[in-house]
Tab-separated table of C-alpha atoms and ligand atoms in Angstrom:
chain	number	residue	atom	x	y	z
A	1	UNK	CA	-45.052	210.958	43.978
A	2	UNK	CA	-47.362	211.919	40.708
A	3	UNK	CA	-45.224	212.019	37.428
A	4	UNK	CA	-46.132	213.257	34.275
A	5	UNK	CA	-44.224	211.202	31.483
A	6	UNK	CA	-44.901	212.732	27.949
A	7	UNK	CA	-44.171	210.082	24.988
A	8	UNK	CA	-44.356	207.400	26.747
A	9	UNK	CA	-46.648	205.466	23.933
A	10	UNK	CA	-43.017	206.069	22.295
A	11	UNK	CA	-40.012	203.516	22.285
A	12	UNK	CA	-37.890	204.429	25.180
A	13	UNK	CA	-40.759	206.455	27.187
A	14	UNK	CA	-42.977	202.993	26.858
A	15	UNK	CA	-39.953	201.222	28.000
A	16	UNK	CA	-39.204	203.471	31.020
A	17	UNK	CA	-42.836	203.322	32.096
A	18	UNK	CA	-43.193	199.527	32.160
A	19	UNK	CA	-39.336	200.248	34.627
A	20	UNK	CA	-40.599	202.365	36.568
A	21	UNK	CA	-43.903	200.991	36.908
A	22	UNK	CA	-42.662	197.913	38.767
A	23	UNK	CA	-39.306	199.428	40.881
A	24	UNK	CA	-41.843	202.437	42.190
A	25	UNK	CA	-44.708	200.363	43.019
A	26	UNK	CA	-46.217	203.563	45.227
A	27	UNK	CA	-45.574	206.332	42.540
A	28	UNK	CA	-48.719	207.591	40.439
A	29	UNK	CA	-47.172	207.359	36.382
A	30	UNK	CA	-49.250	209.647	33.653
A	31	UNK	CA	-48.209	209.193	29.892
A	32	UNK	CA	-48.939	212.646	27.926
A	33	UNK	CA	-48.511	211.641	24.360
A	34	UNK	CA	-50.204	212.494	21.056
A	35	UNK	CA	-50.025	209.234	19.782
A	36	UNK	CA	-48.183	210.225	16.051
A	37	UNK	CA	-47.265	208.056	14.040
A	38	UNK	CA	-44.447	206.827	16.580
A	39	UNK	CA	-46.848	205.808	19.123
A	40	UNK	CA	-48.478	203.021	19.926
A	41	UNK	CA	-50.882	202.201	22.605
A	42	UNK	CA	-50.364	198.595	22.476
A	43	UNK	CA	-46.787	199.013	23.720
A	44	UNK	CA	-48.867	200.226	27.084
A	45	UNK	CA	-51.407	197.482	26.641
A	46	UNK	CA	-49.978	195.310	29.845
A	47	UNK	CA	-50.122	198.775	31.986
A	48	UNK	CA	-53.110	199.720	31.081
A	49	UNK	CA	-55.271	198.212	34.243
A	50	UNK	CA	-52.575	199.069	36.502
A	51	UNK	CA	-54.096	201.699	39.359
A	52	UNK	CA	-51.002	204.105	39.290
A	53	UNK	CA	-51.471	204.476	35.945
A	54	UNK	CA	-53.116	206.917	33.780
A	55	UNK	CA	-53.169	207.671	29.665
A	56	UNK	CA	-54.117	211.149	28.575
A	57	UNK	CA	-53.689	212.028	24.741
A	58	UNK	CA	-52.489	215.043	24.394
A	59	UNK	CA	-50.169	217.094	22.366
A	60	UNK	CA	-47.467	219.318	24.379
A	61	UNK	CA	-47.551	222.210	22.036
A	62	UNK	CA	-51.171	222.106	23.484
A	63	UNK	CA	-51.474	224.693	26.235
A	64	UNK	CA	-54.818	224.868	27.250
A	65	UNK	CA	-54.556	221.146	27.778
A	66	UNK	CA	-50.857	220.782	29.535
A	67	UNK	CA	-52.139	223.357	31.616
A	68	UNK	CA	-55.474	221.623	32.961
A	69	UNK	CA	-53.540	217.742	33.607
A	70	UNK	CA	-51.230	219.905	35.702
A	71	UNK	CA	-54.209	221.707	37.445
A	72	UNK	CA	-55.879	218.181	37.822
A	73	UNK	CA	-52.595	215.822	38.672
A	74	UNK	CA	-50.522	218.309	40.574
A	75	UNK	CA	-47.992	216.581	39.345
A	76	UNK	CA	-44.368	216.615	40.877
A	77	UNK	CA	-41.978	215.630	38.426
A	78	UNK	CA	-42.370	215.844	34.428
A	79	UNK	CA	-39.916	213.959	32.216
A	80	UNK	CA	-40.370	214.719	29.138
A	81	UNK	CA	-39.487	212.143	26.096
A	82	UNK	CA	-41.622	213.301	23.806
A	83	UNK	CA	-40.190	214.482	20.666
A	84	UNK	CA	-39.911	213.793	16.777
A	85	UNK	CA	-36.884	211.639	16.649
A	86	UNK	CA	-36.179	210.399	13.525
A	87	UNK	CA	-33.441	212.146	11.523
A	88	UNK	CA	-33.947	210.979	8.226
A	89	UNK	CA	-37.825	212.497	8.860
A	90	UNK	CA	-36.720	215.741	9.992
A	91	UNK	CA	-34.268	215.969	6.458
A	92	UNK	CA	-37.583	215.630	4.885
A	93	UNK	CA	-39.629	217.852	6.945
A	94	UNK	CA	-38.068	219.712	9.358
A	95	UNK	CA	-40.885	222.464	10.551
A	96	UNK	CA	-42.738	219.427	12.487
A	97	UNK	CA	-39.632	218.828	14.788
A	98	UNK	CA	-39.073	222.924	15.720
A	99	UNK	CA	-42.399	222.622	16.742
A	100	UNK	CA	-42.737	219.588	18.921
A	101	UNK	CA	-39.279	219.562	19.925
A	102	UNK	CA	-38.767	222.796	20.873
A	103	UNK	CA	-41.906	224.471	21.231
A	104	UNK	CA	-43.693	221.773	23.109
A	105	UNK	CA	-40.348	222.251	25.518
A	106	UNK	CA	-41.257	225.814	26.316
A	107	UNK	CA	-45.080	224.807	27.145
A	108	UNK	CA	-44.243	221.396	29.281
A	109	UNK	CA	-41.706	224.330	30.884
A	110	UNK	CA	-44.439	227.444	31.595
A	111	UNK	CA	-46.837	225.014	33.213
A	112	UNK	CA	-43.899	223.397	35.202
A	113	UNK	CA	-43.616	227.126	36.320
A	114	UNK	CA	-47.063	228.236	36.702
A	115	UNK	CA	-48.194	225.444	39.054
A	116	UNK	CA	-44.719	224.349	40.583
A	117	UNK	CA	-42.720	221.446	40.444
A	118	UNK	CA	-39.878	219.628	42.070
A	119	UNK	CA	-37.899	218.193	39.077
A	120	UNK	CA	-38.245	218.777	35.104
A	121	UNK	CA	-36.446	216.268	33.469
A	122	UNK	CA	-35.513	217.176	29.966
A	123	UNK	CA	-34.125	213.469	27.493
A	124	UNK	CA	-31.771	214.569	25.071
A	125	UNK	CA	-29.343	213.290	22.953
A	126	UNK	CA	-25.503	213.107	22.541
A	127	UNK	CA	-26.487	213.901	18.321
A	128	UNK	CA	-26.616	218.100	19.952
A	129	UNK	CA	-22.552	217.358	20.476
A	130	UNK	CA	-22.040	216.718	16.373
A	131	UNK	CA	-19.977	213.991	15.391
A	132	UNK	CA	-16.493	212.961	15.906
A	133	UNK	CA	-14.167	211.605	13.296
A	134	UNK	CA	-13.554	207.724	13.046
A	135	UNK	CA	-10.058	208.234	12.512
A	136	UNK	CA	-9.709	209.608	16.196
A	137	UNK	CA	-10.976	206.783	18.588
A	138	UNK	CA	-9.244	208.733	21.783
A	139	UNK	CA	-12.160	211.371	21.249
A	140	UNK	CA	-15.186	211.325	23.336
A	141	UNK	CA	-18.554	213.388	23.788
A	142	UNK	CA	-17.986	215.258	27.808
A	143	UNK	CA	-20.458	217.736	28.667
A	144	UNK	CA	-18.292	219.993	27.973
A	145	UNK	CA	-18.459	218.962	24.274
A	146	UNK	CA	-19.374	222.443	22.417
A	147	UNK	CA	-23.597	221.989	20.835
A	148	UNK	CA	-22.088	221.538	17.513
A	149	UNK	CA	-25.423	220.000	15.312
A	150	UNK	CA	-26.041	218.373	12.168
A	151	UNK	CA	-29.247	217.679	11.135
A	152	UNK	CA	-32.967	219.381	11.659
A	153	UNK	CA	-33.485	216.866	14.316
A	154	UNK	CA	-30.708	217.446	16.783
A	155	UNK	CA	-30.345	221.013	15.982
A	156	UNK	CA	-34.086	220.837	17.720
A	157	UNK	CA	-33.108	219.129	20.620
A	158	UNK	CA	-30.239	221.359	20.710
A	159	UNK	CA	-33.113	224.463	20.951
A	160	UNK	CA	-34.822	222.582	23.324
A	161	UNK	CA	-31.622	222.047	25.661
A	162	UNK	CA	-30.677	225.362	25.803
A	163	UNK	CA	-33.769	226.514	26.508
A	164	UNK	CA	-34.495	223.942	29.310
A	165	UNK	CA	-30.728	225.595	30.824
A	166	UNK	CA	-32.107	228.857	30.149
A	167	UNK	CA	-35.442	228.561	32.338
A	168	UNK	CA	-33.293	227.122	35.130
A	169	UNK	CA	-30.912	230.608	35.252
A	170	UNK	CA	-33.469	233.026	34.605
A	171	UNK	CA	-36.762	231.801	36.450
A	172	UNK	CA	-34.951	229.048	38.728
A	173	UNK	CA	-36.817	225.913	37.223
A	174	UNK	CA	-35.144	222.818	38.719
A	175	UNK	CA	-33.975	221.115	35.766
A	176	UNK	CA	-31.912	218.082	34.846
A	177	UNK	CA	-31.058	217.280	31.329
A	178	UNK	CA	-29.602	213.704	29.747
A	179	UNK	CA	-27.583	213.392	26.775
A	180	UNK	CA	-28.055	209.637	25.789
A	181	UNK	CA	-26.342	207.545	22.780
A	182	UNK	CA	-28.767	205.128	20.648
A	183	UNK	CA	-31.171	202.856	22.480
A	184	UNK	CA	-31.633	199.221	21.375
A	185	UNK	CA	-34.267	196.774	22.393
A	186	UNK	CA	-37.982	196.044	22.558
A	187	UNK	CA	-40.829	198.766	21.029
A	188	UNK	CA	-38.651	200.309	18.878
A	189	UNK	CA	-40.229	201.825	16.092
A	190	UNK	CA	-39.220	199.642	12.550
A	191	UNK	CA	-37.996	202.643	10.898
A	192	UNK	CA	-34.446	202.944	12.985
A	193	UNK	CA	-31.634	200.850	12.030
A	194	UNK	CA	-31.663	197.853	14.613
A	195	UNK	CA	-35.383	197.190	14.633
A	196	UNK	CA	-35.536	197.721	10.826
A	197	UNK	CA	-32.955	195.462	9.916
A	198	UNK	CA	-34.747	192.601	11.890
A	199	UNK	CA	-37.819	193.628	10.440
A	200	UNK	CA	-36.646	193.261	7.118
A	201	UNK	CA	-34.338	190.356	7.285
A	202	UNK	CA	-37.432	187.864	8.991
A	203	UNK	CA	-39.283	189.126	5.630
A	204	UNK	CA	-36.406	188.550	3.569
A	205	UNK	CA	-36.627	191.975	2.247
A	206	UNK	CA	-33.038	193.913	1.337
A	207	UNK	CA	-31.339	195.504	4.473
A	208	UNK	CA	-30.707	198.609	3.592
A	209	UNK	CA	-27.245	200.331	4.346
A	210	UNK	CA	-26.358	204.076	3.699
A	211	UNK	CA	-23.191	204.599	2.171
A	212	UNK	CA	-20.656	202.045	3.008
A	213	UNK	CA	-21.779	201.256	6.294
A	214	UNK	CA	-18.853	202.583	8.218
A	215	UNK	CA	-20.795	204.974	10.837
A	216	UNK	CA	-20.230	204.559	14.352
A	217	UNK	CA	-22.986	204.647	16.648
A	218	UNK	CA	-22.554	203.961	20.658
A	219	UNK	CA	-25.035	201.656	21.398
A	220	UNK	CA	-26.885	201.138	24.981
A	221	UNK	CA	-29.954	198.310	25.584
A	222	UNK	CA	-32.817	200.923	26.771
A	223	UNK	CA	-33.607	199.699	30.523
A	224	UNK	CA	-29.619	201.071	31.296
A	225	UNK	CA	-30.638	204.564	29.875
A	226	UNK	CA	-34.253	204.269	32.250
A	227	UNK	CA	-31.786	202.953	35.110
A	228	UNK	CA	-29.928	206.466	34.438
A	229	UNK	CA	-33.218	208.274	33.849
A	230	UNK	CA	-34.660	207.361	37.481
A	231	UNK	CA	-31.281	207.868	38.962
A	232	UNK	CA	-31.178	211.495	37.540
A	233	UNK	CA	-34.906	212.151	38.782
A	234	UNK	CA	-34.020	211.514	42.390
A	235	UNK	CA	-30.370	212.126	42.841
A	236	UNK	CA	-29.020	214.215	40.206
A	237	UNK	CA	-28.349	217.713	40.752
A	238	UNK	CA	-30.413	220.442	39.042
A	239	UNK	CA	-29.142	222.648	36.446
A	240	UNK	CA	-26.806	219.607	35.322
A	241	UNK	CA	-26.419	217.625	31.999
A	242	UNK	CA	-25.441	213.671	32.511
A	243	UNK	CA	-24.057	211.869	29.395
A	244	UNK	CA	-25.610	208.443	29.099
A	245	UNK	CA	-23.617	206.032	27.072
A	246	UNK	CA	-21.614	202.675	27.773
A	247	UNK	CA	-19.126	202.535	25.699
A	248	UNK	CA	-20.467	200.102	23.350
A	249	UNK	CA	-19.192	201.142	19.524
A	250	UNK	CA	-20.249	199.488	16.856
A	251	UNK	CA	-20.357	200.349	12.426
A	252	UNK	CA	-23.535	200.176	11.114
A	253	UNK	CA	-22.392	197.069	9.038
A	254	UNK	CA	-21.124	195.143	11.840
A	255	UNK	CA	-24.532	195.237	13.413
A	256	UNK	CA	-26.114	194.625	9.870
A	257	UNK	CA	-23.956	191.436	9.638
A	258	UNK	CA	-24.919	190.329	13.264
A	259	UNK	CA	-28.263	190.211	12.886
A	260	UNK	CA	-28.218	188.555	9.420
A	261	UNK	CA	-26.344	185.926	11.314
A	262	UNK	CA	-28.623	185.847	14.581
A	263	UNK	CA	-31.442	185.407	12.246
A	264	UNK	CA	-29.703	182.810	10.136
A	265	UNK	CA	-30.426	185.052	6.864
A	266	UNK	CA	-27.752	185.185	3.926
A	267	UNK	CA	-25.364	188.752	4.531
A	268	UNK	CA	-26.707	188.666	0.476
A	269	UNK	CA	-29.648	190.375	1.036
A	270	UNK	CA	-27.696	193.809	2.339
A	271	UNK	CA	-28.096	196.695	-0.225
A	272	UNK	CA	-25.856	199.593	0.135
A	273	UNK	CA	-27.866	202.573	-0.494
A	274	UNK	CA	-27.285	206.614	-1.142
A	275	UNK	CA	-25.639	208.010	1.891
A	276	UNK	CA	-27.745	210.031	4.502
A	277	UNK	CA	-27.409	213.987	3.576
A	278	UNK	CA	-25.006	215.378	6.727
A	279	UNK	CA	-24.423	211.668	7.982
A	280	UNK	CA	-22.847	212.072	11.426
A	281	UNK	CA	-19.655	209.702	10.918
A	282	UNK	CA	-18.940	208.599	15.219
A	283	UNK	CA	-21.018	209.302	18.180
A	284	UNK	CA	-19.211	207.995	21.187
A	285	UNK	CA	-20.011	209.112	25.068
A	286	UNK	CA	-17.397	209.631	28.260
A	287	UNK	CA	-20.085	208.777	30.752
A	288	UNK	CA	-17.810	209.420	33.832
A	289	UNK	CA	-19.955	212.228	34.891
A	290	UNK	CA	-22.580	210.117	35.277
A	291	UNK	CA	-20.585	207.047	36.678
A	292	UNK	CA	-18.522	209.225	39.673
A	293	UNK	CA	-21.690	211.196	40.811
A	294	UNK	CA	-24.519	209.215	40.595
A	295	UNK	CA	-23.189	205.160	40.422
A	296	UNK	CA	-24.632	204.333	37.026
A	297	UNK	CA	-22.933	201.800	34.767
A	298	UNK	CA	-24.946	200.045	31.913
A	299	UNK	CA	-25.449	196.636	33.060
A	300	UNK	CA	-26.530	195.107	29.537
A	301	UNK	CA	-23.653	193.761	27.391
A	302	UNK	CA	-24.312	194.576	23.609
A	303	UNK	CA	-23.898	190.656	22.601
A	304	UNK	CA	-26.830	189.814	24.918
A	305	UNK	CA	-28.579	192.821	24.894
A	306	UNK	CA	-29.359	192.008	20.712
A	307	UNK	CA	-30.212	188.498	21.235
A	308	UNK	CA	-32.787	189.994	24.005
A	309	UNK	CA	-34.031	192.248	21.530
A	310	UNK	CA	-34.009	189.883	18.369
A	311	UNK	CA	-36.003	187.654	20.606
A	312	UNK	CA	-38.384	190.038	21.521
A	313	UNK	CA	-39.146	190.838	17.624
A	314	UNK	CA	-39.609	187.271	17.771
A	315	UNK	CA	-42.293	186.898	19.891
A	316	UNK	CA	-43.993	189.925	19.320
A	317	UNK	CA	-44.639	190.212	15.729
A	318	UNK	CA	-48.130	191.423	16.057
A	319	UNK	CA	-46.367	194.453	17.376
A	320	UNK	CA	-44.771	195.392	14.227
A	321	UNK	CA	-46.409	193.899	11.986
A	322	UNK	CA	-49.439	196.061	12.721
A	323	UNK	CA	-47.182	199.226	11.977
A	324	UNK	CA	-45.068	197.969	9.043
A	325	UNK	CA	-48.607	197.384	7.625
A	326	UNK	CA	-50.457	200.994	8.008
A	327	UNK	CA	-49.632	204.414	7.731
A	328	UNK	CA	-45.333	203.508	7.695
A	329	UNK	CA	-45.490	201.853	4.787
A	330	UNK	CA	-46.172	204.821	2.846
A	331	UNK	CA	-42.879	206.539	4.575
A	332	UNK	CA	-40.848	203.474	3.766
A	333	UNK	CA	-41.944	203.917	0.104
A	334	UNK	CA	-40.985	207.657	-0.279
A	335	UNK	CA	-37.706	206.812	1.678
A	336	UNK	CA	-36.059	203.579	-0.105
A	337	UNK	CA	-37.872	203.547	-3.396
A	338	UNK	CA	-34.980	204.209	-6.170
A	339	UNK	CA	-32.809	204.793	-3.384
B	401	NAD	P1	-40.200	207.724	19.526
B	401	NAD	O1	-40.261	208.437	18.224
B	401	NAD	O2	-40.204	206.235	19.557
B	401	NAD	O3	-41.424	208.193	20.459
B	401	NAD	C1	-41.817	209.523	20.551
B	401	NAD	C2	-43.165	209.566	21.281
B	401	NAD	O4	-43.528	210.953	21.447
B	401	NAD	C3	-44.307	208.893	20.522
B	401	NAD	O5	-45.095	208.133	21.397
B	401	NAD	C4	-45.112	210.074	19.967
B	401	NAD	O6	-46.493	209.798	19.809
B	401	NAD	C5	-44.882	211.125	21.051
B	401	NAD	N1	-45.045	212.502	20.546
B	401	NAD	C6	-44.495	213.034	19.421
B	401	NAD	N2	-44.897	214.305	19.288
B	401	NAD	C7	-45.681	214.597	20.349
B	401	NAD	C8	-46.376	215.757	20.798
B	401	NAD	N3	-46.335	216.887	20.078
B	401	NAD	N4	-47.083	215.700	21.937
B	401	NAD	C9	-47.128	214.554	22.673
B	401	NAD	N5	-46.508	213.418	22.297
B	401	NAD	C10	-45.784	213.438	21.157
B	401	NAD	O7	-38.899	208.308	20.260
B	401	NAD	P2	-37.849	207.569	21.231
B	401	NAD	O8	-36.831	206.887	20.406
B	401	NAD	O9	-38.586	206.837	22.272
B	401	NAD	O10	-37.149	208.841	21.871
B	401	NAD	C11	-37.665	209.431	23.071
B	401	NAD	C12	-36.792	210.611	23.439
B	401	NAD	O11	-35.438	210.172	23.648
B	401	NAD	C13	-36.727	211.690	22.360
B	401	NAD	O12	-36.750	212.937	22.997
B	401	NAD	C14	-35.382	211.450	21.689
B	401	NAD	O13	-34.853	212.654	21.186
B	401	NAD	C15	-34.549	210.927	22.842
B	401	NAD	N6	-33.443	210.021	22.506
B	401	NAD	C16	-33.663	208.923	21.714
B	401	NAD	C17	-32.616	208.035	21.461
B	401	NAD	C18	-32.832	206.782	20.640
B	401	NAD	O14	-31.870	206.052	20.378
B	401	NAD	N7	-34.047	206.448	20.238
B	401	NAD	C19	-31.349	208.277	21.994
B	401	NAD	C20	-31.159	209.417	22.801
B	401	NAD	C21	-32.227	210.258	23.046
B	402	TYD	P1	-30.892	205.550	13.199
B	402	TYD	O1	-31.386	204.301	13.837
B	402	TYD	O2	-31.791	206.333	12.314
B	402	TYD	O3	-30.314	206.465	14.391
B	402	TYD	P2	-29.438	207.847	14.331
B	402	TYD	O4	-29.335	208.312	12.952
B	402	TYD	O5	-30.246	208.762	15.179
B	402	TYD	O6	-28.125	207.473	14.927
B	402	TYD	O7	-29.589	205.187	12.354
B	402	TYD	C1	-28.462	204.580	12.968
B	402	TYD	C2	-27.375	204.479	11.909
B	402	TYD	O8	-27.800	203.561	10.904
B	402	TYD	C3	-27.097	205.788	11.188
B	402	TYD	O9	-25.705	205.867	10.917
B	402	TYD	C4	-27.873	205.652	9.882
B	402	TYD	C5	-27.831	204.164	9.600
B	402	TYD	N1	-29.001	203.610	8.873
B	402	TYD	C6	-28.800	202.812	7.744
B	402	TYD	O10	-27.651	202.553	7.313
B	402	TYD	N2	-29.899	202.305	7.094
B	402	TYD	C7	-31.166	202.557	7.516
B	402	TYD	O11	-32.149	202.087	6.862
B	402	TYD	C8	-31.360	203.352	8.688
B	402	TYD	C9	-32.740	203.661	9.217
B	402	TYD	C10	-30.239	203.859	9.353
């Protein structure tokens, strides 16, 4: 089997490559990505001499060249992680997520169509369900959950969903779409919250938290959401959504505090700063769905999962350090200065 895996220089594409790299040892893997600012070459460094794989860069709003790696690969599955993904970016600037997100859905989707395939996998986000309130803990995101969005970023991904649902009614495309809470673990890009916060405390620069830290976020160590990922590819049913979440809830501050105390760094250096405009307050997922049809439960506790992932930030500090010292540095400027 050939598949096409766009974003893949990304954080959770990268990590679902190097997963499915080694449990599909006969499948061909081809990372489409652009390489933005949120992609990084080096996370495919250990991949890149493997035989089943290939790296084309390429943007997916880019027609004439989706078009031709289909004609060439014949690919039969496409799973599509690409995206701008970082909400406090698309407050800022939201034009350059309609177009990736969205757009760059509908041409990954016309070539899918044009030269046939057997699965088009679109990787959402539960952020297109809203946010729940924290004083309600019985609540949960279901599929069912109405698209209620917040920010530029999910109200993209939101487009991009309803589109993917719309090409499988009207032209038949066979189409599977997950809905997953917030990744942890290794190559993710130092601007989200875990990965930022370790960043920052190992340079003993302030951690800092918007508003006062009481946002919940449902968090899930990245090879569980590639374990759902590859389950969906070859045993979900088409024209579904799948939540993707394990019931892992956590405040922002909690996981502030942890790491200060993984890393042995005084809770002192945390700086509460202006709240995020729209701040979702609780994300939380009911992965039954999920569970029932297709077996997956997250394997990775959170308290091991973030020692994992501390460890890996670790050992692998010419892997951040390399972006915390270019072109992000300027972003982190504009963001936190006089914050
Ligand atoms: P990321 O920002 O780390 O990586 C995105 C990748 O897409 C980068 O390699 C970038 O170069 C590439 N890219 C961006 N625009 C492109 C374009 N026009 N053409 C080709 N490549 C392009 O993102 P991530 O955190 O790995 O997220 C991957 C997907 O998972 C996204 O669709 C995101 O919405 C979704 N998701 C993320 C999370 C999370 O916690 N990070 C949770 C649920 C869903
Ligand atoms: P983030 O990692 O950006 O993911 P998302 O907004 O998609 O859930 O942020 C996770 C939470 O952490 C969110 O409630 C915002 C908060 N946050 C901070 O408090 N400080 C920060 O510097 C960042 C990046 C996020």
């Amino acid at each position: 089997m050939t598949i096409i895996v766009t974003g893949g220089a990304g954080f959770i594409g990268g990590n679902f490559i190097h997963y499915y790299l080694k449990s599909h040892q006969k499948d061909r893997v081809i990372c489409l990505d652009k390489l933005t600012y949120a992609g990084n070459l080096s996370t495919l460094k250990p991949i890149m001499n493997n035989p089943n794989f290939r790296f084309v860069k390429a943007d997916i709003c880019d027609r004439v060249a989706v078009e031709s790696l289909f004609e060439e690969e014949k690919p039969d599955v496409i799973i599509n992680f690409a995206a701008e993904s970082h909400v406090d970016r698309s407050i800022e600037d939201p034009g350059i997520f309609l177009q990736t997100n969205i757009i760059g859905t509908e041409v990954l989707m016309d070539a899918c169509r044009k030269y046939g395939i057997q699965r088009y996998h679109q990787v959402s986000t539960d952020e297109v369900y809203g946010d729940l309130p924290l004083d309600r803990p019985d609540l949960f995101f279901t599929e069912e959950t109405p698209i209620h969005t917040s920010s530029p970023y999910s109200s993209s991904k939101a487009g991009a969903d309803l589109l993917v649902l719309a090409y499988h009614r009207t032209y038949g495309l066979p189409v599977t779409i997950s809905r997953c809470s917030n990744n942890y673990g290794p190559y993710h890009f130092p601007e989200k919250l875990i990965p930022l916060m370790i960043a920052n405390a190992l340079n003993d620069k302030p951690l800092p938290v918007y508003g006062e830290g009481i946002n919940v976020r449902d968090w899930l160590y990245v090879e569980d959401h590639c374990r759902a990922i590859d389950l969906i590819i070859h045993k979900g049913r088409v024209g579904e959504v799948y939540n993707v979440g394990g019931h892992n809830e956590m405040r922002n501050i909690d996981i502030v505090k942890l790491i200060c105390k993984e890393l042995n760094k005084p809770e002192s250096l945390i700086s509460y700063v202006t709240d995020r405009k729209g701040h979702d307050m609780r994300y939380a997922i009911d992965p039954t769905k999920i569970h029932n049809e297709l077996g997956w439960l997250p394997e990775t506790k959170f308290a091991d999962g973030i020692k994992k992932t501390i460890k890996w930030y670790l050992e692998n500090k010419e892997w951040w350090e390399e972006i915390i010292s270019g072109e992000y540095q300027n972003y982190y400027e504009r963001m936190y200065d006089g914050r």
